[in-house]
CSV table of C-alpha atoms in Angstrom, one decimal:
chain,number,residue,atom,x,y,z
F,17,MET,CA,0.0,0.0,0.0
F,18,ALA,CA,1.3,3.5,-0.8
F,19,LEU,CA,2.3,5.4,2.3
F,20,SER,CA,-0.2,8.1,1.5
F,21,GLU,CA,-3.0,5.5,1.8
F,22,LEU,CA,-1.8,4.0,5.1
F,23,SER,CA,-4.1,4.5,8.0
F,24,VAL,CA,-5.1,3.0,11.3
F,25,PRO,CA,-8.6,3.1,12.9
F,26,LEU,CA,-9.1,5.6,15.7
F,27,ARG,CA,-10.1,2.7,18.0
F,28,THR,CA,-6.5,1.3,17.7
F,29,LEU,CA,-5.2,4.5,19.5
F,30,LEU,CA,-8.1,4.5,22.0
F,31,ALA,CA,-7.2,1.0,22.9
F,32,GLN,CA,-3.6,1.8,23.9
F,33,PRO,CA,-3.7,2.0,27.8
F,34,GLU,CA,-0.5,3.9,28.1
F,35,LEU,CA,-2.0,6.9,26.2
F,36,ARG,CA,-5.1,7.0,28.4
F,37,LEU,CA,-7.2,8.8,25.7
F,38,HIS,CA,-10.8,9.3,26.6
F,39,LEU,CA,-13.5,9.4,23.9
F,40,VAL,CA,-16.0,12.2,24.7
F,41,SER,CA,-18.2,11.8,21.6
F,42,GLY,CA,-18.2,9.9,18.3
F,43,GLN,CA,-18.5,6.3,19.5
F,44,GLU,CA,-20.1,5.5,16.1
F,45,ALA,CA,-17.0,6.7,14.3
F,46,VAL,CA,-14.2,4.9,16.1
F,47,ASP,CA,-13.3,3.0,12.9
F,48,ARG,CA,-12.6,6.2,11.1
F,49,PRO,CA,-9.1,6.1,9.5
F,50,VAL,CA,-6.3,8.2,11.0
F,51,ARG,CA,-3.4,8.9,8.6
F,52,TRP,CA,-1.3,11.0,11.0
F,53,ALA,CA,-1.3,13.2,14.1
F,54,HIS,CA,-0.9,16.9,13.8
F,55,VAL,CA,-0.6,19.6,16.5
F,56,SER,CA,-2.1,23.0,15.9
F,57,GLU,CA,-3.1,26.0,18.1
F,58,LEU,CA,-4.4,28.0,15.1
F,59,ARG,CA,-7.9,29.4,15.2
F,60,GLU,CA,-8.4,28.3,11.6
F,61,PRO,CA,-6.1,25.3,11.0
F,62,ALA,CA,-8.2,23.8,8.2
F,63,PRO,CA,-6.2,25.4,5.3
F,64,TYR,CA,-3.1,23.7,6.5
F,65,LEU,CA,-4.6,20.2,6.8
F,66,LEU,CA,-4.6,17.4,4.2
F,67,GLY,CA,-7.4,15.2,5.7
F,68,GLY,CA,-7.3,12.1,7.8
F,69,GLU,CA,-5.6,13.9,10.8
F,70,LEU,CA,-6.0,13.3,14.5
F,71,LEU,CA,-5.8,17.0,15.2
F,72,LEU,CA,-4.3,17.7,18.7
F,73,THR,CA,-4.7,21.0,20.5
F,74,VAL,CA,-4.6,22.4,24.1
F,75,GLY,CA,-7.1,25.0,23.0
F,76,LEU,CA,-4.7,27.9,23.6
F,77,ASP,CA,-6.6,30.2,21.3
F,78,LEU,CA,-9.9,28.5,20.5
F,79,PRO,CA,-12.3,30.9,18.6
F,80,GLN,CA,-15.5,32.0,20.3
F,81,ASP,CA,-17.6,30.4,17.5
F,82,LEU,CA,-16.7,26.7,18.2
F,83,ASP,CA,-19.5,25.5,15.9
F,84,ARG,CA,-17.9,27.2,12.9
F,85,TYR,CA,-14.4,25.9,14.1
F,86,VAL,CA,-15.7,22.3,14.1
F,87,ARG,CA,-17.5,22.7,10.8
F,88,SER,CA,-14.3,23.8,9.2
F,89,LEU,CA,-12.5,20.7,10.5
F,90,VAL,CA,-15.2,18.4,9.2
F,91,ARG,CA,-14.9,20.1,5.8
F,92,ALA,CA,-11.2,19.5,5.9
F,93,GLN,CA,-11.9,15.8,6.5
F,94,VAL,CA,-10.2,15.7,9.9
F,95,SER,CA,-10.7,12.3,11.4
F,96,ALA,CA,-10.8,13.3,15.1
F,97,LEU,CA,-10.0,16.2,17.5
F,98,GLY,CA,-7.9,15.6,20.5
F,99,LEU,CA,-8.0,18.2,23.3
F,100,GLY,CA,-5.1,18.2,25.8
F,101,LEU,CA,-6.3,18.9,29.3
F,102,THR,CA,-4.5,21.5,31.3
F,103,PRO,CA,-2.9,24.0,31.5
F,104,VAL,CA,-5.6,25.8,29.5
F,105,HIS,CA,-8.7,23.7,30.0
F,106,GLU,CA,-9.4,21.5,33.0
F,107,GLN,CA,-12.3,20.0,31.1
F,108,VAL,CA,-13.8,20.0,27.7
F,109,PRO,CA,-15.7,23.3,26.9
F,110,PRO,CA,-19.4,22.3,26.7
F,111,ALA,CA,-19.8,24.3,23.4
F,112,LEU,CA,-16.9,22.3,21.8
F,113,ALA,CA,-18.4,19.0,22.9
F,114,GLN,CA,-21.8,20.0,21.6
F,115,ALA,CA,-20.4,21.1,18.2
F,116,CYS,CA,-18.4,17.9,17.8
F,117,ALA,CA,-21.4,15.8,18.6
F,118,LYS,CA,-23.6,17.9,16.3
F,119,HIS,CA,-21.3,17.6,13.3
F,120,GLY,CA,-20.1,14.0,13.8
F,121,LEU,CA,-16.4,14.8,14.6
F,122,PRO,CA,-15.0,12.3,17.2
F,123,LEU,CA,-13.7,14.3,20.2
F,124,LEU,CA,-11.3,12.8,22.7
F,125,THR,CA,-9.3,14.1,25.6
F,126,VAL,CA,-5.5,13.7,26.2
F,127,PRO,CA,-4.6,13.8,29.9
F,128,GLU,CA,-1.8,16.0,31.1
F,129,ALA,CA,0.4,13.1,31.7
F,130,THR,CA,0.4,12.1,28.0
F,131,PRO,CA,2.5,14.3,25.8
F,132,PHE,CA,1.3,15.0,22.3
F,133,LEU,CA,4.6,13.6,21.1
F,134,ALA,CA,3.6,10.2,22.7
F,135,VAL,CA,0.4,10.3,20.7
F,136,SER,CA,2.2,11.1,17.5
F,137,GLN,CA,4.7,8.3,18.1
F,138,ALA,CA,1.9,5.9,18.7
F,139,VAL,CA,0.3,6.9,15.4
F,140,GLY,CA,3.6,6.4,13.6
F,141,ALA,CA,4.2,3.0,15.2
F,142,ALA,CA,0.7,1.9,14.3
F,143,LEU,CA,1.1,3.0,10.7
F,144,ALA,CA,4.5,1.2,10.5
F,145,GLU,CA,2.8,-2.0,11.8
F,146,ALA,CA,0.0,-1.5,9.3
F,147,GLN,CA,2.6,-1.2,6.5
F,148,HIS,CA,4.4,-4.3,7.6
F,149,ALA,CA,1.1,-6.2,7.8
F,150,GLU,CA,0.3,-5.0,4.3
F,151,LEU,CA,3.6,-6.2,3.0
F,152,ARG,CA,3.2,-9.6,4.6
F,153,TRP,CA,-0.3,-9.9,3.1
F,154,LEU,CA,1.0,-8.9,-0.3
F,155,THR,CA,3.8,-11.5,-0.1
F,156,GLY,CA,1.3,-14.2,0.8
F,157,THR,CA,-1.1,-13.1,-1.9
F,158,GLN,CA,1.7,-13.3,-4.5
F,159,ALA,CA,2.6,-16.8,-3.4
F,160,ALA,CA,-1.0,-17.9,-3.6
F,161,LEU,CA,-1.4,-16.5,-7.1
F,162,THR,CA,1.9,-18.0,-8.2
F,163,LYS,CA,0.9,-21.5,-6.9
F,164,ALA,CA,-2.5,-21.1,-8.7
F,165,ALA,CA,-0.7,-20.3,-12.0
F,166,ALA,CA,1.1,-23.7,-11.8
F,167,ARG,CA,-2.1,-25.7,-11.6
F,168,ALA,CA,-3.7,-27.6,-14.4
F,169,ASN,CA,-6.1,-24.8,-15.3
F,170,PRO,CA,-4.0,-21.8,-14.4
F,171,ALA,CA,-6.3,-19.0,-15.7
F,172,GLN,CA,-9.3,-20.3,-13.7
F,173,ALA,CA,-7.1,-20.9,-10.6
F,174,VAL,CA,-5.6,-17.4,-10.7
F,175,LEU,CA,-9.0,-15.8,-11.1
F,176,ARG,CA,-10.3,-17.8,-8.1
F,177,VAL,CA,-7.5,-16.5,-5.9
F,178,LEU,CA,-7.9,-13.0,-7.2
F,179,ALA,CA,-11.7,-13.0,-6.5
F,180,GLU,CA,-11.0,-14.3,-3.0
F,181,VAL,CA,-8.3,-11.8,-2.0
F,182,LEU,CA,-9.9,-8.7,-3.5
F,183,SER,CA,-13.6,-9.7,-2.9
F,184,CYS,CA,-14.2,-9.1,-6.6
F,185,TRP,CA,-15.4,-10.8,-9.7
F,186,ALA,CA,-13.0,-11.5,-12.6
F,187,THR,CA,-13.3,-12.5,-16.2
F,188,LEU,CA,-10.6,-13.4,-18.8
F,189,LEU,CA,-11.6,-12.8,-22.4
F,190,ASP,CA,-9.7,-14.0,-25.5
F,191,GLY,CA,-9.2,-11.9,-28.6
F,192,THR,CA,-12.7,-12.8,-29.9
F,193,ASP,CA,-14.4,-11.9,-26.5
F,194,ALA,CA,-15.0,-15.5,-25.7
F,195,VAL,CA,-14.7,-16.2,-21.9
F,196,LEU,CA,-11.6,-18.1,-21.1
F,197,ALA,CA,-12.1,-18.1,-17.4
F,198,GLN,CA,-14.6,-16.5,-15.0
F,199,VAL,CA,-15.1,-16.3,-11.3
F,200,GLY,CA,-17.9,-14.4,-9.4
F,201,ARG,CA,-20.0,-13.7,-12.6
F,202,VAL,CA,-22.6,-15.7,-14.3
F,203,GLY,CA,-23.9,-15.4,-17.9
F,204,ALA,CA,-22.8,-13.4,-20.9
F,205,VAL,CA,-20.5,-10.4,-20.7
F,206,ASP,CA,-22.5,-7.2,-21.3
F,207,ALA,CA,-21.8,-4.6,-24.0
F,208,GLU,CA,-20.3,-2.1,-21.6
F,209,LEU,CA,-17.6,-4.6,-20.5
F,210,LEU,CA,-17.0,-5.6,-24.1
F,211,ASP,CA,-16.5,-2.0,-25.0
F,212,LEU,CA,-14.0,-1.6,-22.2
F,213,ALA,CA,-12.1,-4.6,-23.5
F,214,ARG,CA,-12.1,-3.2,-27.0
F,215,ARG,CA,-10.6,0.1,-25.7
F,216,VAL,CA,-7.7,-1.8,-24.1
F,217,ARG,CA,-7.0,-3.9,-27.2
F,218,GLU,CA,-7.0,-0.8,-29.5
F,219,GLY,CA,-4.6,1.2,-27.3
F,220,SER,CA,-0.8,1.2,-27.8
F,221,GLY,CA,2.0,1.0,-25.3
F,222,PRO,CA,1.2,0.6,-21.6
F,223,ARG,CA,-2.6,0.6,-21.3
F,224,ALA,CA,-5.5,-0.1,-19.1
F,225,ALA,CA,-9.1,1.2,-18.8
F,226,SER,CA,-11.7,1.5,-16.1
F,227,THR,CA,-15.3,2.4,-15.7
F,228,GLU,CA,-18.0,2.5,-13.0
F,229,ILE,CA,-21.0,0.1,-13.3
F,230,GLY,CA,-23.4,0.9,-10.5
F,231,ARG,CA,-21.3,0.7,-7.3
F,232,THR,CA,-18.7,-1.5,-8.9
F,233,HIS,CA,-15.3,-0.1,-10.1
F,234,VAL,CA,-14.3,-2.2,-13.2
F,235,VAL,CA,-10.8,-2.2,-14.5
F,236,ALA,CA,-9.4,-3.9,-17.6
F,237,HIS,CA,-5.8,-4.9,-18.2
F,238,PRO,CA,-4.3,-6.4,-21.4
F,239,VAL,CA,-3.0,-10.0,-21.2
F,240,ASP,CA,-1.1,-10.7,-24.4
F,241,PRO,CA,-1.5,-11.4,-27.2
F,242,ALA,CA,-5.1,-10.3,-27.3
F,243,ALA,CA,-6.7,-11.5,-24.1
F,244,VAL,CA,-8.1,-8.9,-21.6
F,245,LEU,CA,-8.6,-9.3,-17.8
F,246,LEU,CA,-11.7,-7.6,-16.5
F,247,VAL,CA,-12.1,-7.2,-12.7
F,248,GLY,CA,-15.0,-5.7,-10.8
F,249,VAL,CA,-14.2,-4.4,-7.3
F,250,PRO,CA,-17.1,-3.1,-5.1
F,251,ARG,CA,-15.0,-0.1,-3.9
F,252,VAL,CA,-12.4,2.4,-5.2
F,253,VAL,CA,-9.4,0.5,-6.4
F,254,THR,CA,-6.4,1.1,-4.1
F,255,ALA,CA,-2.7,0.9,-4.6
F,256,THR,CA,-2.7,-2.5,-2.9
F,257,ASP,CA,-5.4,-3.7,-5.3
F,258,ARG,CA,-3.3,-2.5,-8.3
F,259,ALA,CA,-0.2,-4.3,-7.0
F,260,VAL,CA,-2.2,-7.6,-6.8
F,261,LEU,CA,-3.7,-7.1,-10.3
F,262,ALA,CA,-0.2,-6.5,-11.7
F,263,VAL,CA,1.0,-9.9,-10.3
F,264,ALA,CA,-2.1,-11.6,-11.7
F,265,GLN,CA,-1.7,-9.9,-15.1
F,266,ALA,CA,1.9,-11.1,-15.3
F,267,LEU,CA,1.0,-14.6,-14.4
F,268,LEU,CA,-1.9,-14.8,-16.8
F,269,GLY,CA,0.2,-13.4,-19.6
F,270,LEU,CA,3.0,-16.0,-19.1
F,271,ALA,CA,0.9,-19.0,-18.1
F,272,GLY,CA,-1.0,-19.7,-21.3
F,273,ARG,CA,-3.2,-22.8,-21.5
F,274,GLU,CA,-0.7,-24.8,-23.5
F,275,HIS,CA,2.4,-24.0,-21.4
F,276,GLY,CA,1.0,-23.0,-18.1
F,277,ARG,CA,3.1,-25.3,-15.9
F,278,LEU,CA,6.3,-24.6,-17.8
F,279,ALA,CA,6.0,-20.8,-18.0
F,280,THR,CA,5.2,-20.4,-14.4
F,281,ARG,CA,8.3,-22.2,-13.2
F,282,VAL,CA,10.2,-19.0,-13.7
F,283,LEU,CA,7.8,-17.3,-11.3
F,284,LEU,CA,8.4,-19.8,-8.5
F,285,GLY,CA,11.9,-18.6,-7.8
F,286,ASP,CA,13.2,-15.5,-6.0
F,287,GLY,CA,15.4,-14.2,-8.8
F,288,ARG,CA,15.1,-11.2,-11.1
F,289,TYR,CA,14.1,-11.4,-14.8
F,290,ARG,CA,14.2,-9.4,-18.0
F,291,VAL,CA,11.6,-9.1,-20.6
F,292,LEU,CA,12.7,-9.1,-24.3
F,293,ARG,CA,10.3,-7.6,-26.8
F,294,GLY,CA,11.0,-7.8,-30.6
F,295,ARG,CA,9.7,-7.0,-34.0
F,296,ARG,CA,10.4,-9.2,-37.1
F,297,VAL,CA,12.5,-7.4,-39.7
F,298,GLY,CA,13.8,-10.5,-41.6
F,299,PRO,CA,13.2,-14.2,-42.3
F,300,GLY,CA,15.3,-15.7,-39.5
F,301,ASP,CA,14.3,-17.4,-36.2
F,302,PRO,CA,15.4,-16.0,-32.9
F,303,ALA,CA,18.0,-18.0,-31.0
F,304,LEU,CA,17.3,-17.5,-27.3
F,305,ASP,CA,18.5,-19.3,-24.2
F,306,THR,CA,15.1,-19.6,-22.6
F,307,PRO,CA,12.0,-21.8,-23.0
F,308,PHE,CA,9.8,-18.8,-22.2
F,309,VAL,CA,9.4,-17.4,-25.7
F,310,GLU,CA,6.2,-16.3,-27.4
F,311,ILE,CA,5.9,-15.3,-31.1
F,312,THR,CA,2.7,-13.9,-32.3
F,313,GLY,CA,2.8,-12.9,-36.0
F,314,ASN,CA,5.7,-10.5,-36.2
F,315,GLU,CA,5.9,-9.8,-32.5
F,316,LEU,CA,8.2,-11.6,-30.0
F,317,ARG,CA,8.2,-11.7,-26.3
F,318,ALA,CA,10.5,-13.7,-24.0
F,319,VAL,CA,11.4,-13.8,-20.3
F,320,LEU,CA,15.0,-14.4,-19.4
F,321,PRO,CA,16.9,-14.6,-16.1
F,322,GLU,CA,18.8,-11.5,-15.2
F,323,ASP,CA,22.2,-12.9,-16.1
F,324,SER,CA,21.0,-14.4,-19.4
F,325,VAL,CA,21.5,-11.4,-21.7
F,326,PRO,CA,21.0,-12.2,-25.4
F,327,ASP,CA,23.2,-10.9,-28.2
F,328,LEU,CA,20.9,-8.2,-29.5
F,329,PRO,CA,23.0,-7.4,-32.6
F,330,ALA,CA,23.0,-11.1,-33.5
F,331,LEU,CA,19.2,-11.2,-33.1
F,332,HIS,CA,19.0,-8.2,-35.4
F,333,ALA,CA,21.2,-9.9,-38.0
F,334,SER,CA,18.9,-12.9,-37.8
F,335,GLY,CA,15.8,-10.8,-38.5
F,336,TRP,CA,14.6,-9.5,-35.1
F,337,LEU,CA,14.8,-5.9,-33.9
F,338,THR,CA,14.7,-6.2,-30.1
F,339,ALA,CA,14.5,-4.2,-26.9
F,340,LEU,CA,15.5,-5.6,-23.4
F,341,SER,CA,14.1,-4.4,-20.1
F,342,LEU,CA,16.0,-3.9,-16.9
F,343,PRO,CA,16.0,-6.8,-14.4
F,344,HIS,CA,12.8,-7.0,-12.4
F,345,PRO,CA,11.6,-9.1,-9.5
F,346,VAL,CA,8.7,-11.5,-10.3
F,347,ALA,CA,6.1,-9.2,-8.8
F,348,THR,CA,6.8,-6.4,-11.3
F,349,LEU,CA,7.2,-8.5,-14.5
F,350,ALA,CA,4.3,-6.6,-15.9
F,351,ALA,CA,6.3,-3.4,-15.4
F,352,ALA,CA,9.3,-5.0,-17.2
F,353,ASP,CA,7.0,-5.9,-20.1
F,354,ARG,CA,5.8,-2.3,-20.3
F,355,GLU,CA,9.3,-1.0,-20.1
F,356,ALA,CA,10.5,-3.3,-23.0
F,357,SER,CA,7.4,-2.3,-25.0
F,358,ARG,CA,8.1,1.4,-24.6
F,359,LEU,CA,11.8,0.8,-25.5
F,360,LEU,CA,10.8,-1.2,-28.6
F,361,GLU,CA,8.7,1.7,-29.9
F,362,ARG,CA,11.9,3.9,-29.8
F,363,VAL,CA,14.0,1.1,-31.2
F,364,ARG,CA,11.8,0.8,-34.2
F,365,ALA,CA,12.2,4.5,-34.9
F,366,THR,CA,16.1,4.3,-34.7
F,367,GLY,CA,16.5,0.8,-36.3
F,368,ARG,CA,19.0,-0.2,-33.6
F,369,PRO,CA,18.4,-2.8,-30.8
F,370,ALA,CA,18.7,-1.5,-27.3
F,371,ARG,CA,19.0,-2.5,-23.6
F,372,ALA,CA,17.3,-0.3,-21.1
F,373,ASP,CA,20.3,-0.5,-18.8
F,374,ALA,CA,22.9,0.3,-21.5
F,375,ASP,CA,21.6,2.1,-24.5
F,376,LEU,CA,19.1,4.7,-23.3
F,377,VAL,CA,21.3,7.6,-24.3
F,378,GLY,CA,22.0,6.0,-27.6
F,379,LEU,CA,18.3,6.1,-28.4
F,380,ILE,CA,18.2,9.9,-28.2
F,381,ASP,CA,18.2,11.7,-31.5
F,382,PRO,CA,21.2,14.1,-31.4
F,383,HIS,CA,19.3,16.5,-33.7
F,384,ALA,CA,16.4,16.7,-31.3
F,385,ALA,CA,18.8,17.1,-28.3
F,386,ARG,CA,20.6,19.9,-30.1
F,387,ALA,CA,17.3,21.6,-31.0
F,388,LEU,CA,16.1,21.4,-27.4
F,389,LEU,CA,19.3,23.2,-26.2
F,390,THR,CA,19.6,25.7,-29.1
F,391,PRO,CA,18.3,28.7,-26.9
F,392,LEU,CA,21.4,28.2,-24.8
F,393,ASP,CA,23.8,28.5,-27.8
F,394,GLY,CA,26.6,31.0,-27.0
F,395,ARG,CA,25.8,30.9,-23.3
F,396,PRO,CA,28.3,28.3,-22.0
F,397,ALA,CA,28.0,29.5,-18.4
F,398,LEU,CA,24.3,28.7,-18.4
F,399,VAL,CA,24.9,25.3,-20.0
F,400,ASP,CA,27.6,24.4,-17.5
F,401,THR,CA,25.4,25.6,-14.6
F,402,LEU,CA,22.4,23.5,-15.8
F,403,ARG,CA,24.6,20.4,-16.3
F,404,THR,CA,26.1,20.8,-12.8
F,405,TRP,CA,22.8,21.5,-11.2
F,406,LEU,CA,21.2,18.4,-12.7
F,407,VAL,CA,24.2,16.3,-11.7
F,408,HIS,CA,23.6,17.4,-8.1
F,409,ASN,CA,19.8,16.7,-8.3
F,410,GLY,CA,18.9,20.4,-8.0
F,411,ASN,CA,20.8,21.0,-4.8
F,412,TRP,CA,21.7,24.7,-4.7
F,413,ASP,CA,24.5,24.4,-2.1
F,414,ARG,CA,26.3,21.5,-3.8
F,415,THR,CA,26.0,23.1,-7.2
F,416,ALA,CA,27.3,26.4,-5.9
F,417,THR,CA,30.3,24.6,-4.3
F,418,ALA,CA,31.1,22.7,-7.5
F,419,LEU,CA,31.0,25.9,-9.6
F,420,GLY,CA,32.7,28.1,-7.0
F,421,LEU,CA,29.7,30.5,-7.0
F,422,HIS,CA,27.3,31.9,-4.4
F,423,ARG,CA,24.0,29.9,-4.4
F,424,ASN,CA,22.1,33.0,-5.2
F,425,SER,CA,24.1,33.2,-8.4
F,426,VAL,CA,23.2,29.6,-9.2
F,427,ARG,CA,19.5,30.4,-8.6
F,428,HIS,CA,19.8,33.4,-11.0
F,429,ARG,CA,21.4,31.3,-13.7
F,430,ILE,CA,18.9,28.5,-13.4
F,431,ALA,CA,16.1,31.1,-13.6
F,432,GLN,CA,17.7,32.4,-16.9
F,433,VAL,CA,17.8,28.8,-18.2
F,434,GLU,CA,14.1,28.4,-17.4
F,435,LYS,CA,13.3,31.6,-19.2
F,436,ALA,CA,15.5,30.8,-22.2
F,437,LEU,CA,14.1,27.3,-22.6
F,438,GLU,CA,10.6,28.2,-21.5
F,439,VAL,CA,10.5,25.3,-19.1
F,440,ASP,CA,9.7,24.8,-15.4
F,441,LEU,CA,12.7,22.9,-13.9
F,442,SER,CA,10.6,21.9,-10.8
F,443,ASP,CA,9.0,19.4,-13.3
F,444,VAL,CA,10.9,16.1,-13.0
F,445,GLN,CA,10.1,15.2,-16.6
F,446,ARG,CA,11.6,18.4,-17.9
F,447,ARG,CA,14.8,17.7,-15.8
F,448,VAL,CA,15.1,14.3,-17.3
F,449,GLU,CA,14.6,15.5,-20.8
F,450,LEU,CA,17.3,18.1,-20.4
F,451,TRP,CA,19.7,15.8,-18.7
F,452,LEU,CA,19.3,13.3,-21.6
F,453,ALA,CA,19.8,16.0,-24.1
F,454,LEU,CA,23.0,17.2,-22.4
F,455,THR,CA,24.2,13.6,-22.2
F,456,ALA,CA,23.6,12.9,-25.8
F,457,LEU,CA,25.7,15.8,-26.9
F,458,PRO,CA,29.4,16.6,-26.3
F,459,ALA,CA,30.2,18.9,-23.4
F,460,ARG,CA,29.7,22.5,-24.6
């Protein structure tokens, strides 16, 4: 689960005896998720909140209109309000208790003996434990999916595990929209789902699609060569759900009906693997040191152990223009496949095979790189400053030291670069583009 989605229920904190927190109101909301604890004595803290907070205050400067104060916290999606007793308030102000009860904001008291820091640490520890539990669950789920993919009917077995762990329905369609496997649904696939599958097939590069059908969030993922995985989840799809779907997608893509047991052996180990994607440009057959090769028409895909790097120029000479991904763990094979697919698109434009870990700069068109940097022609100081600043990951102090300048001078030069190139260098994508352009050309 992404850190931003981690939370613990309020009841977890209330149940910790060492904190001695007392719930004044909001018993019906003790399962409300708390994402972090935040201390504020502002009269209007709402503009500085992100939602999901346990807001802690001693009430040093509470406004007179406590109803408005509580309403603003509710609008900011604060999970609960914690009032520290003493030295300001010996007990909860009645107007505050009434407002919290009226607007459904859980209100709790923090005794004088419990520092706010202890509450914050307790929230952090609970979040860390939640993250560890999530990782343990994901590891177990991956193992269950992998074992399912090694059974006699891998597609049906994988969907059965998927439906169980995500409380969802799942359908696998082939290229003609025939149902290959299905769990949790009965009957024909309706037109809306078929349209979703069509959108996925007609896309190019990394692709997926989603829609809402009633209260169900439906996602569609491609499973090569033309199969599509449809999954209906009765809630908003989370980062954890997406991680599970990525594993299922990789397994289904590699565990076809004819070679399910063989293809999934690679997924039973703990090693790292590369994905090779290729396009036929001649009459020859590919010579690859792996049994996990799939050729569909003029397209090739193979999975190879990290250390089994094929001779890409030799493959090209035999009639296959190829692109090789970085090594990936089993859980992210789908990402490796997308990486190789993206690289293959660029390889087809250049006509040269490439490895993601070796030939990225070689894929850059020098003419395009030169055009991007043309506004800096005749301004070598700006080029040198930009290059050094990017090398130091935008750190002003380290850049200034490397160039022997004051950091304000560095800031001024970078501002000139932004103006000349008409870019915002706070954008990571722009930084990467400029770094690649600088790398593709000789030092200026």
